[in-house]
Amino acid sequence: MIVGERKPLAEIAELLEPFRKILVLGCGTCVTVCLAGGEKEAAETASALAVLRKKAGKEAEIDTQTMVRQCEYEFIDEDKDKLDNYDAILSLACGVGVQTMTTRLPEKIIMPGLNTTFMGYPLEQGVWTENCLGCGDCELGLTMGICPITRCSKSMMNGPCGGSQEEKCEVSKDVDCAWHLIYERLLKLGMAGRMAVIQPPKNWATSHHGGPRTSVREDVRLENGK
Amino acid sequence: MKTESNLEKMFNAGHFAVTGELGPPKSANLETTLHHAEEMRNHVDAYNITDNQTAIVRTSSIGVAANLVQRGMEPVVQMTCRDRNRICLQADLLGAVSFGALNFLCLQGDHGNFGNETGCKNVYDLDSTQLIQAVKNMRDDGVFVGGDKLEHPLPKVFIGAVANPFADPFEYRALRLAKKIAAGAEFVQTQCIFDLDRFEKWMEQVRELGLHKKVKIMGGVTPIKSVGAARYMQNNVSGMIVPEELVQRIKGAEDKKKEGLNFAIETIKRLQEIEGVHGVHIMAIAWEEIVPEIVERAGLYPRPAVN
Ligand code: SF4
Ligand code: SF4
């Protein structure tokens, strides 16, 4: 899923400073699951913001709503009428949602309420961890399910660097060394021989380094984009 | 064109090679760096120049190398994958060869988190193994990474890599060296050796794989100046092992500096006895002036002449 963290309230207040009628709009999918921008967080953000504005002597009218998904036109269109009559919308969706909303509703002002942090999964209650950078050419088949691009701090393709010690990465004792994990896993699977195969330079053009990406599936495309 | 580096010739003649490390300054004033280089001129076969070590901005390795070449000194240019993509790495290699640099040490580089530009973008387009192979392919096949051809052949550059016997998983470390050799590494410089037992265990594995016959191995040696320095390396430098026993030895000595120096010299003497070790790389960080004494007391002076 996409993981995010709510922006600090002070930053949100600054973004919304010029506006009086504000809608805090939660998103019902990824950011609800990662407890950053769902219905509950929208309500909390709205009341905290209201207090702050009142203190500042600049009272605001703040409502909250939650959309099923802010990253698809279909859901935006469904709720569109409920979004009128606001000076600004604080979207608690990820950056994808904020932009999809902006594209679909160009007449509205949509402000980001979250910092979109990464694609990952919940490791345990309250802890999320990054495990895919969307490089566009998945290497997991080589490393048997552990991503060297994302989970190795240096995106190494050919084994652990000299900073790997006691299973931890040199950047932090809190980060596992991905290559230690890969090594152990290959060993367990009887595939340690793979460590000796030189992986050639990666083609980063399939990743964001090739420019913003668009994915087209001609077989499921409708005419006129409808 | 066959123009071997002095360092390569030293190895080929069967001599125990000696290199000294130079850390460029955080300015364009190279006076001190070049002064250190002059001090060890007759005691080292080449100078290994760090490349923004620990991710701290300094004069580039290539910049210092150019100054050394002008003075008739031989550089080993370090190239990390942290700051440059494949375009820049290959371009810089050509640029360095153009003024006469021939030794290149290819390494991954400490993560940008460590240094004085912690907000930087870490590049890591190629990894160290891929960089080694890229240099080899440029030299041997005349092709760039992307397949395009060099317009003129590259002189015979000498390709180096790093190895860290003190990193984990330990049992993989000799195999990691084998991989770098397969990619094209011809000489290798190790992390600073303080734990000789572990180093010897690693060398056993290296010999078992026959790697010592395929690559020239230079042991890394750093003279420890104080208990504080030992502790710092023990706790704060990634990929190092400083045994507590050594810290205590220095702590217990009356003259701590002298004891650190004695240990470094003992280490070099022991390295000369280990089958498959072909040289020493002395990293006397912030203590460069001590290098001549170390070389002399380790029995490695005068340096043999090769041609
Ligand atoms: S290899 Fe690429 S696509 Fe696969 S998990 Fe890693 S970043 Fe994601
Ligand atoms: S310690 Fe491991 S995870 Fe960290 S950069 Fe080195 S190889 Fe990658």
Coordinates of C-alpha atoms and ligand atoms in Angstrom, one line a residue:
Chain A
M1 CA 0.0 0.0 0.0
I2 CA 0.9 3.7 -0.1
V3 CA 2.1 4.9 3.3
G4 CA 1.9 8.5 4.4
E5 CA 2.2 10.6 7.5
R6 CA 0.1 13.6 8.3
K7 CA 2.0 16.9 7.9
P8 CA 2.7 18.9 11.0
L9 CA -0.3 20.9 12.0
A10 CA 1.6 24.2 11.8
E11 CA 2.5 23.5 8.2
I12 CA -1.2 22.6 7.4
A13 CA -2.3 25.8 9.1
E14 CA 0.1 27.9 7.0
L15 CA -1.1 26.3 3.8
L16 CA -4.7 27.0 4.6
E17 CA -4.1 30.5 6.1
P18 CA -5.7 32.4 3.3
F19 CA -8.9 30.3 3.3
R20 CA -12.0 30.5 5.6
K21 CA -14.3 27.7 4.4
I22 CA -12.3 24.5 4.5
L23 CA -13.0 20.9 3.8
V24 CA -10.8 18.3 5.3
L25 CA -11.2 15.3 3.0
G26 CA -10.1 11.9 4.1
C27 CA -9.4 9.0 1.7
G28 CA -10.8 5.6 2.4
T29 CA -8.1 3.4 1.0
C30 CA -4.4 3.1 1.7
V31 CA -4.0 6.1 4.0
T32 CA -7.0 4.9 6.1
V33 CA -5.2 1.5 6.6
C34 CA -2.0 3.2 7.6
L35 CA -3.8 5.5 10.0
A36 CA -2.7 8.7 8.3
G37 CA -5.6 10.1 6.3
G38 CA -8.8 8.3 6.9
E39 CA -12.1 9.4 8.4
K40 CA -10.7 9.4 12.0
E41 CA -7.7 11.4 11.0
A42 CA -9.8 13.9 9.0
A43 CA -11.9 14.5 12.1
E44 CA -8.9 15.0 14.4
T45 CA -7.2 17.3 11.9
A46 CA -10.3 19.4 11.5
S47 CA -10.8 19.9 15.2
A48 CA -7.1 20.6 15.8
L49 CA -7.1 23.1 13.0
A50 CA -10.3 24.8 14.3
V51 CA -8.7 25.3 17.7
L52 CA -5.6 26.7 16.1
R53 CA -7.5 29.1 14.0
K54 CA -9.6 30.3 16.8
K55 CA -6.5 30.9 18.9
A56 CA -5.0 32.9 16.1
G57 CA -8.2 35.0 16.0
K58 CA -8.9 33.9 12.4
E59 CA -11.8 31.5 12.8
A60 CA -12.6 29.2 10.0
E61 CA -15.5 27.0 9.0
I62 CA -14.2 23.5 8.8
D63 CA -16.1 20.4 7.6
T64 CA -14.9 16.9 7.1
Q65 CA -15.8 14.2 4.6
T66 CA -14.1 11.0 3.4
M67 CA -14.0 9.8 -0.2
V68 CA -13.7 6.1 -1.0
R69 CA -10.7 6.8 -3.1
Q70 CA -9.3 10.2 -4.3
C71 CA -7.2 8.6 -6.9
E72 CA -9.9 7.6 -9.4
Y73 CA -12.2 9.9 -11.4
E74 CA -15.1 7.5 -10.8
F75 CA -15.1 8.2 -7.0
I76 CA -14.3 11.8 -7.3
D77 CA -17.3 12.3 -9.7
E78 CA -19.6 10.4 -7.3
D79 CA -18.8 12.9 -4.5
K80 CA -18.2 16.0 -6.6
D81 CA -21.4 17.9 -5.6
K82 CA -20.5 17.6 -2.0
L83 CA -17.3 19.4 -2.6
D84 CA -18.8 22.7 -3.7
N85 CA -18.9 25.8 -1.5
Y86 CA -15.4 25.5 0.0
D87 CA -12.5 27.9 -0.4
A88 CA -10.1 25.1 -0.1
I89 CA -9.9 21.4 0.4
L90 CA -7.3 19.8 2.5
S91 CA -6.8 16.4 1.0
L92 CA -5.6 13.7 3.4
A93 CA -5.0 11.4 0.4
C94 CA -1.5 10.5 -0.8
G95 CA 0.2 12.7 -3.5
V96 CA -1.6 10.6 -6.1
G97 CA -5.0 11.5 -4.7
V98 CA -4.2 15.2 -4.4
Q99 CA -3.1 15.3 -8.0
T100 CA -6.0 13.2 -9.3
M101 CA -8.4 15.6 -7.5
T102 CA -6.6 18.6 -8.9
T103 CA -6.8 17.3 -12.4
R104 CA -10.4 16.3 -12.2
L105 CA -11.5 19.5 -10.4
P106 CA -9.2 22.2 -11.7
E107 CA -11.4 25.0 -10.4
K108 CA -10.9 23.9 -6.8
I109 CA -8.0 24.5 -4.6
I110 CA -6.6 21.2 -3.2
M111 CA -3.9 21.3 -0.6
P112 CA -1.9 18.3 0.6
G113 CA -2.4 17.3 4.2
L114 CA 0.0 14.3 4.1
N115 CA 3.6 13.6 3.3
T116 CA 3.4 10.6 1.1
T117 CA 6.3 8.5 2.3
F118 CA 6.6 5.2 0.5
M119 CA 5.1 2.0 -0.8
G120 CA 5.3 -0.6 1.9
Y121 CA 3.4 -2.7 4.4
P122 CA 2.7 -2.8 8.2
L123 CA 5.5 -4.6 9.9
E124 CA 3.7 -4.6 13.2
Q125 CA 1.0 -2.5 14.9
G126 CA 2.1 1.1 14.3
V127 CA 5.2 0.4 12.2
W128 CA 5.3 0.5 8.4
T129 CA 8.3 -0.3 6.3
E130 CA 9.2 0.5 2.7
N131 CA 9.8 -2.4 0.3
C132 CA 9.3 -1.3 -3.3
L133 CA 10.4 1.7 -5.3
G134 CA 8.4 0.8 -8.3
C135 CA 11.6 0.5 -10.5
G136 CA 9.6 -0.9 -13.4
D137 CA 11.7 -4.0 -13.8
C138 CA 11.2 -6.3 -10.9
E139 CA 14.3 -8.1 -9.6
L140 CA 12.6 -10.1 -6.9
G141 CA 13.0 -13.3 -9.0
L142 CA 16.7 -13.0 -8.7
T143 CA 16.9 -12.3 -5.0
M144 CA 13.9 -14.5 -4.1
G145 CA 11.6 -12.0 -2.7
I146 CA 13.8 -9.4 -1.0
C147 CA 14.2 -6.1 -3.0
P148 CA 17.8 -5.0 -3.2
I149 CA 16.8 -1.7 -4.9
T150 CA 14.6 -0.5 -2.1
R151 CA 15.9 -2.3 1.0
C152 CA 19.6 -1.9 0.4
S153 CA 20.4 1.7 1.2
K154 CA 22.8 1.8 -1.8
S155 CA 20.6 -0.2 -4.2
M156 CA 23.4 -2.6 -4.7
M157 CA 22.8 -5.4 -7.2
N158 CA 25.9 -7.6 -6.6
G159 CA 26.0 -8.4 -2.9
P160 CA 26.6 -6.6 0.4
C161 CA 28.8 -3.5 0.8
G162 CA 31.6 -3.3 3.3
G163 CA 29.4 -1.6 5.8
S164 CA 27.2 -4.6 6.6
Q165 CA 27.8 -5.8 10.1
E166 CA 25.9 -8.1 12.4
E167 CA 23.0 -8.2 9.9
K168 CA 22.5 -4.5 10.0
C169 CA 22.9 -1.8 7.4
E170 CA 25.7 0.8 7.8
V171 CA 23.2 3.7 7.7
S172 CA 21.4 2.6 10.9
K173 CA 21.4 -0.1 13.5
D174 CA 17.6 -0.1 13.0
V175 CA 17.8 -1.1 9.4
D176 CA 18.4 -4.7 8.4
C177 CA 21.1 -5.2 5.7
A178 CA 19.1 -6.4 2.7
W179 CA 22.0 -8.3 1.3
H180 CA 22.5 -10.2 4.5
L181 CA 18.9 -11.2 4.3
I182 CA 19.2 -12.1 0.6
Y183 CA 22.3 -14.1 1.3
E184 CA 20.7 -16.1 4.2
R185 CA 17.6 -16.7 2.1
L186 CA 19.5 -18.0 -0.9
L187 CA 21.5 -20.2 1.3
K188 CA 18.4 -21.7 2.8
L189 CA 16.9 -22.3 -0.6
G190 CA 20.0 -23.9 -1.8
M191 CA 20.5 -21.1 -4.3
A192 CA 23.6 -19.4 -2.8
G193 CA 25.4 -19.9 -6.2
R194 CA 23.4 -17.0 -7.4
M195 CA 25.5 -14.6 -5.3
A196 CA 28.4 -15.2 -7.7
V197 CA 26.5 -14.2 -10.9
I198 CA 27.4 -10.6 -11.9
Q199 CA 24.3 -8.6 -12.4
P200 CA 24.8 -6.1 -15.2
P201 CA 24.0 -2.4 -14.8
K202 CA 20.3 -1.9 -14.2
N203 CA 18.3 -0.2 -16.8
W204 CA 16.9 2.7 -14.8
A205 CA 15.0 4.0 -17.8
T206 CA 12.0 1.8 -16.7
S207 CA 12.0 3.7 -13.4
H208 CA 11.3 7.3 -12.7
H209 CA 14.7 8.1 -14.1
G210 CA 13.2 7.6 -17.5
G211 CA 10.8 10.4 -16.8
P212 CA 7.2 10.3 -15.5
R213 CA 5.7 7.0 -16.5
T214 CA 2.4 6.0 -18.1
S215 CA 1.2 2.5 -18.4
V216 CA -1.1 1.6 -21.4
R217 CA -3.1 -1.6 -21.8
E218 CA -4.5 -1.4 -25.3
D219 CA -6.6 -4.6 -24.7
V220 CA -8.7 -3.0 -22.0
R221 CA -8.8 0.5 -23.3
L222 CA -12.1 2.1 -24.2
E223 CA -12.7 4.3 -27.2
N224 CA -12.4 8.0 -26.4
G225 CA -10.9 7.2 -23.1
K226 CA -14.4 6.8 -21.6
Chain B
M1 CA 49.7 1.2 -26.0
K2 CA 51.2 -0.6 -23.0
T3 CA 51.9 1.8 -20.2
E4 CA 51.8 0.0 -16.9
S5 CA 51.5 1.9 -13.7
N6 CA 54.4 1.9 -11.3
L7 CA 52.2 0.2 -8.8
E8 CA 51.4 -2.6 -11.2
K9 CA 55.1 -3.0 -12.1
M10 CA 55.9 -3.2 -8.5
F11 CA 53.6 -6.1 -8.1
N12 CA 54.7 -7.8 -11.2
A13 CA 58.3 -7.6 -10.1
G14 CA 57.3 -9.5 -7.0
H15 CA 57.9 -6.6 -4.6
F16 CA 55.8 -6.0 -1.5
A17 CA 54.1 -2.7 -2.6
V18 CA 53.5 0.3 -0.4
T19 CA 50.8 2.9 -0.9
G20 CA 49.9 5.9 1.2
E21 CA 46.6 7.5 1.6
L22 CA 45.9 11.2 1.0
G23 CA 42.7 12.8 2.2
P24 CA 42.0 16.0 0.2
P25 CA 41.0 19.1 2.1
K26 CA 37.7 20.9 2.4
S27 CA 39.1 23.7 0.3
A28 CA 40.9 24.2 -3.0
N29 CA 44.2 24.9 -1.1
L30 CA 46.2 21.7 -1.6
E31 CA 49.3 23.0 0.1
T32 CA 49.1 20.6 3.1
T33 CA 48.0 17.6 1.1
L34 CA 50.9 18.1 -1.4
H35 CA 53.3 18.7 1.5
H36 CA 52.3 15.3 2.9
A37 CA 52.8 13.8 -0.5
E38 CA 56.3 15.2 -0.7
E39 CA 57.1 13.9 2.8
M40 CA 56.4 10.3 1.7
R41 CA 57.6 10.7 -1.8
N42 CA 60.5 8.2 -1.4
H43 CA 58.6 5.8 0.9
V44 CA 55.5 4.9 -1.1
D45 CA 55.0 3.5 -4.6
A46 CA 51.7 5.4 -5.2
Y47 CA 49.3 7.6 -3.4
N48 CA 45.7 6.6 -2.9
I49 CA 43.4 9.6 -2.8
T50 CA 40.1 9.4 -1.2
D51 CA 36.9 10.4 -3.0
N52 CA 34.7 12.5 -0.7
Q53 CA 35.3 10.0 2.1
T54 CA 32.5 9.5 4.5
A55 CA 30.4 11.6 2.2
I56 CA 32.2 14.8 3.2
V57 CA 32.7 17.4 0.4
R58 CA 36.4 17.8 -0.3
T59 CA 38.6 18.5 -3.3
S60 CA 38.0 15.7 -5.7
S61 CA 40.3 12.7 -5.9
I62 CA 40.9 13.4 -9.5
G63 CA 41.8 17.1 -8.8
V64 CA 44.5 16.0 -6.3
A65 CA 45.6 13.2 -8.7
A66 CA 46.3 15.8 -11.4
N67 CA 48.5 17.8 -9.1
L68 CA 50.4 14.7 -8.1
V69 CA 51.0 13.7 -11.8
Q70 CA 52.4 17.2 -12.4
R71 CA 54.9 16.6 -9.7
G72 CA 55.9 13.1 -11.0
M73 CA 54.0 11.2 -8.3
E74 CA 51.7 8.3 -9.1
P75 CA 48.1 8.5 -7.9
V76 CA 45.5 5.8 -7.3
V77 CA 42.3 7.6 -8.0
Q78 CA 39.3 6.5 -5.9
M79 CA 36.0 6.5 -7.6
T80 CA 32.8 5.9 -5.6
C81 CA 29.4 5.2 -7.1
R82 CA 27.6 7.4 -4.6
D83 CA 28.0 10.8 -6.3
R84 CA 28.1 10.1 -10.0
N85 CA 26.1 8.2 -12.5
R86 CA 27.6 6.0 -15.3
I87 CA 27.9 9.0 -17.6
C88 CA 30.0 10.9 -15.2
L89 CA 32.0 7.9 -13.9
Q90 CA 33.1 7.0 -17.4
A91 CA 33.8 10.6 -18.3
D92 CA 35.9 11.2 -15.2
L93 CA 37.9 8.1 -15.9
L94 CA 38.7 9.3 -19.4
G95 CA 39.6 12.7 -18.0
A96 CA 41.9 11.2 -15.4
V97 CA 43.6 9.0 -17.9
S98 CA 44.1 12.0 -20.1
F99 CA 46.5 13.6 -17.6
G100 CA 48.3 10.3 -16.8
A101 CA 46.4 8.6 -14.0
L102 CA 46.5 4.8 -14.4
N103 CA 45.3 3.3 -11.2
F104 CA 41.7 3.4 -10.3
L105 CA 40.1 2.1 -7.1
C106 CA 36.4 1.4 -7.7
L107 CA 34.2 1.4 -4.6
Q108 CA 30.6 1.9 -3.5
G109 CA 31.2 4.8 -1.2
D110 CA 29.9 5.5 2.3
H111 CA 26.2 6.4 2.3
G112 CA 25.4 10.2 2.1
N113 CA 23.7 9.9 5.5
F114 CA 27.2 10.1 7.1
G115 CA 28.6 13.3 5.8
N116 CA 28.1 17.0 5.7
E117 CA 25.5 17.0 2.9
T118 CA 22.9 14.7 4.5
G119 CA 20.2 16.0 2.3
C120 CA 22.0 14.8 -0.9
K121 CA 20.6 12.5 -3.5
N122 CA 22.6 9.3 -3.4
V123 CA 23.2 8.2 -7.0
Y124 CA 24.2 4.5 -7.0
D125 CA 23.4 4.1 -10.6
L126 CA 26.2 1.5 -11.0
D127 CA 27.3 -0.6 -8.0
S128 CA 31.0 -1.2 -7.3
T129 CA 31.1 -4.5 -9.1
Q130 CA 29.4 -3.0 -12.2
L131 CA 31.9 -0.1 -12.1
I132 CA 34.8 -2.5 -12.1
Q133 CA 33.3 -4.3 -15.0
A134 CA 32.6 -1.0 -16.8
V135 CA 36.3 0.1 -16.5
K136 CA 37.4 -3.3 -17.7
N137 CA 35.1 -3.2 -20.7
M138 CA 36.3 0.3 -21.6
R139 CA 39.9 -0.9 -21.5
D140 CA 39.7 -4.4 -23.0
D141 CA 36.8 -4.1 -25.4
G142 CA 36.7 -0.3 -26.0
V143 CA 33.0 -0.1 -25.2
F144 CA 31.1 2.1 -22.8
V145 CA 28.4 0.7 -20.5
G146 CA 25.7 1.6 -23.0
G147 CA 27.5 -0.3 -25.9
D148 CA 28.9 2.8 -27.7
K149 CA 32.5 2.5 -28.7
L150 CA 35.5 4.6 -27.5
E151 CA 37.1 6.6 -30.3
H152 CA 40.6 5.6 -29.2
P153 CA 41.7 2.6 -27.0
L154 CA 42.1 3.3 -23.3
P155 CA 45.7 2.9 -22.1
K156 CA 46.3 0.0 -19.8
V157 CA 44.6 1.2 -16.6
F158 CA 45.1 -0.9 -13.4
I159 CA 41.8 -1.7 -11.8
G160 CA 41.4 -1.8 -8.1
A161 CA 38.6 -2.7 -5.7
V162 CA 38.1 -2.8 -2.0
A163 CA 37.5 -5.8 0.3
N164 CA 36.4 -5.8 3.8
P165 CA 37.1 -9.0 5.8
F166 CA 35.6 -7.3 8.8
A167 CA 32.1 -7.0 7.4
D168 CA 29.4 -9.6 7.4
P169 CA 28.3 -12.2 6.4
F170 CA 31.9 -13.2 7.1
E171 CA 31.8 -16.5 5.2
Y172 CA 30.7 -14.6 2.1
R173 CA 33.5 -12.1 2.1
A174 CA 36.1 -14.1 0.2
L175 CA 33.4 -15.0 -2.4
R176 CA 32.6 -11.3 -2.7
L177 CA 36.2 -10.8 -3.6
A178 CA 36.0 -13.6 -6.2
K179 CA 33.1 -11.8 -7.8
K180 CA 35.0 -8.5 -8.0
I181 CA 37.9 -10.4 -9.6
A182 CA 35.5 -11.9 -12.1
A183 CA 34.3 -8.4 -12.9
G184 CA 37.9 -7.2 -13.5
A185 CA 39.6 -6.3 -10.3
E186 CA 43.3 -6.6 -10.5
F187 CA 44.3 -5.2 -7.1
V188 CA 42.4 -4.9 -3.9
Q189 CA 42.8 -2.8 -0.8
T190 CA 41.3 -4.0 2.4
Q191 CA 39.7 -2.2 5.3
C192 CA 42.0 -1.2 8.1
I193 CA 43.3 -4.3 9.8
F194 CA 43.2 -4.4 13.6
D195 CA 41.8 -7.9 14.1
L196 CA 44.6 -9.9 12.6
D197 CA 43.1 -13.3 13.5
R198 CA 40.0 -12.5 11.5
F199 CA 42.1 -11.2 8.6
E200 CA 44.1 -14.4 8.6
K201 CA 41.0 -16.5 8.6
W202 CA 39.8 -14.5 5.6
M203 CA 43.1 -14.9 3.8
E204 CA 42.8 -18.7 4.4
Q205 CA 39.5 -18.6 2.5
V206 CA 41.0 -16.4 -0.2
R207 CA 43.8 -18.9 -0.7
E208 CA 41.4 -21.8 -0.7
L209 CA 39.6 -20.2 -3.6
G210 CA 43.0 -19.4 -5.2
L211 CA 42.2 -15.7 -5.4
H212 CA 45.6 -14.6 -4.1
K213 CA 47.0 -15.8 -7.5
K214 CA 44.5 -13.7 -9.4
V215 CA 44.6 -10.4 -7.6
K216 CA 47.1 -8.3 -5.8
I217 CA 46.0 -7.9 -2.2
M218 CA 47.1 -4.9 -0.2
G219 CA 46.3 -5.0 3.5
G220 CA 45.0 -1.7 5.0
V221 CA 46.9 -0.4 8.0
T222 CA 46.2 2.6 10.2
P223 CA 48.4 3.7 13.0
I224 CA 46.3 4.5 16.0
K225 CA 47.2 7.8 17.7
S226 CA 45.2 7.6 20.9
V227 CA 42.7 5.7 22.9
G228 CA 40.0 8.1 21.7
A229 CA 40.8 7.4 18.1
A230 CA 40.7 3.6 18.8
R231 CA 37.3 4.0 20.5
Y232 CA 36.0 6.2 17.8
M233 CA 36.8 3.6 15.1
Q234 CA 35.5 0.9 17.3
N235 CA 32.1 2.5 17.8
N236 CA 31.5 4.9 14.9
V237 CA 33.2 3.8 11.7
S238 CA 31.1 1.4 9.7
G239 CA 32.6 -1.9 8.7
M240 CA 35.5 -1.9 11.2
I241 CA 36.5 -4.2 14.0
V242 CA 38.8 -2.8 16.7
P243 CA 39.3 -5.6 19.2
E244 CA 38.9 -4.5 22.9
E245 CA 42.3 -6.1 23.6
L246 CA 44.0 -3.6 21.3
V247 CA 42.2 -0.7 22.9
Q248 CA 43.4 -1.9 26.3
R249 CA 46.9 -2.4 25.1
I250 CA 47.1 1.2 24.0
K251 CA 45.3 2.4 27.1
G252 CA 47.9 0.6 29.3
A253 CA 50.9 2.0 27.5
E254 CA 52.8 4.9 28.8
D255 CA 53.3 6.4 25.4
K256 CA 50.1 5.7 23.7
K257 CA 51.1 7.2 20.3
K258 CA 54.2 5.0 20.3
E259 CA 52.2 1.9 21.2
G260 CA 49.7 2.6 18.3
L261 CA 52.7 3.0 16.0
N262 CA 54.3 -0.2 17.2
F263 CA 51.1 -2.1 16.6
A264 CA 50.9 -0.7 13.0
I265 CA 54.5 -1.8 12.4
E266 CA 53.9 -5.3 13.9
T267 CA 50.9 -5.6 11.6
I268 CA 52.8 -4.8 8.5
K269 CA 55.6 -7.2 9.4
R270 CA 53.0 -9.9 10.0
L271 CA 51.3 -9.1 6.7
Q272 CA 54.6 -9.6 4.9
E273 CA 54.6 -13.2 6.2
I274 CA 51.1 -14.1 5.1
E275 CA 50.9 -16.0 1.8
G276 CA 49.0 -14.1 -0.7
V277 CA 49.4 -10.6 0.7
H278 CA 51.2 -8.5 -1.8
G279 CA 51.4 -5.1 -0.2
V280 CA 50.3 -2.6 2.4
H281 CA 48.2 0.5 2.1
I282 CA 49.0 2.9 4.9
M283 CA 46.1 5.1 6.0
A284 CA 47.7 7.5 8.5
I285 CA 44.7 9.8 8.7
A286 CA 45.7 13.1 10.2
W287 CA 49.2 11.6 10.9
E288 CA 50.6 11.5 7.4
E289 CA 54.1 12.6 8.5
I290 CA 54.6 9.3 10.3
V291 CA 54.4 7.3 7.1
P292 CA 58.2 7.3 6.4
E293 CA 59.0 6.0 9.8
I294 CA 56.4 3.2 9.5
V295 CA 57.8 2.2 6.1
E296 CA 61.4 2.2 7.4
R297 CA 60.7 0.4 10.6
A298 CA 58.6 -2.2 8.8
G299 CA 61.7 -3.0 6.7
L300 CA 60.2 -1.7 3.5
Y301 CA 62.7 1.0 2.8
P302 CA 64.3 1.9 0.4
R303 CA 61.6 1.2 -2.1
P304 CA 62.8 -0.8 -5.0
A305 CA 63.0 0.8 -8.4
V306 CA 61.1 -0.7 -11.3
N307 CA 60.9 0.2 -14.9
Ligands
SF4_1 S1 12.9 -4.7 -7.9 FE1 11.8 -2.9 -8.5 S2 9.6 -3.5 -8.8 FE2 10.7 -5.2 -7.7 S3 10.3 -4.7 -5.5 FE3 12.2 -3.8 -6.0 S4 11.7 -1.7 -6.6 FE4 9.8 -2.9 -6.6
SF4_2 S1 24.9 -2.5 4.7 FE1 23.6 -3.9 3.4 S2 21.7 -2.8 3.1 FE2 23.2 -1.3 3.9 S3 24.0 -0.4 2.0 FE3 25.4 -2.1 2.6 S4 24.6 -3.8 1.5 FE4 23.0 -2.3 1.4

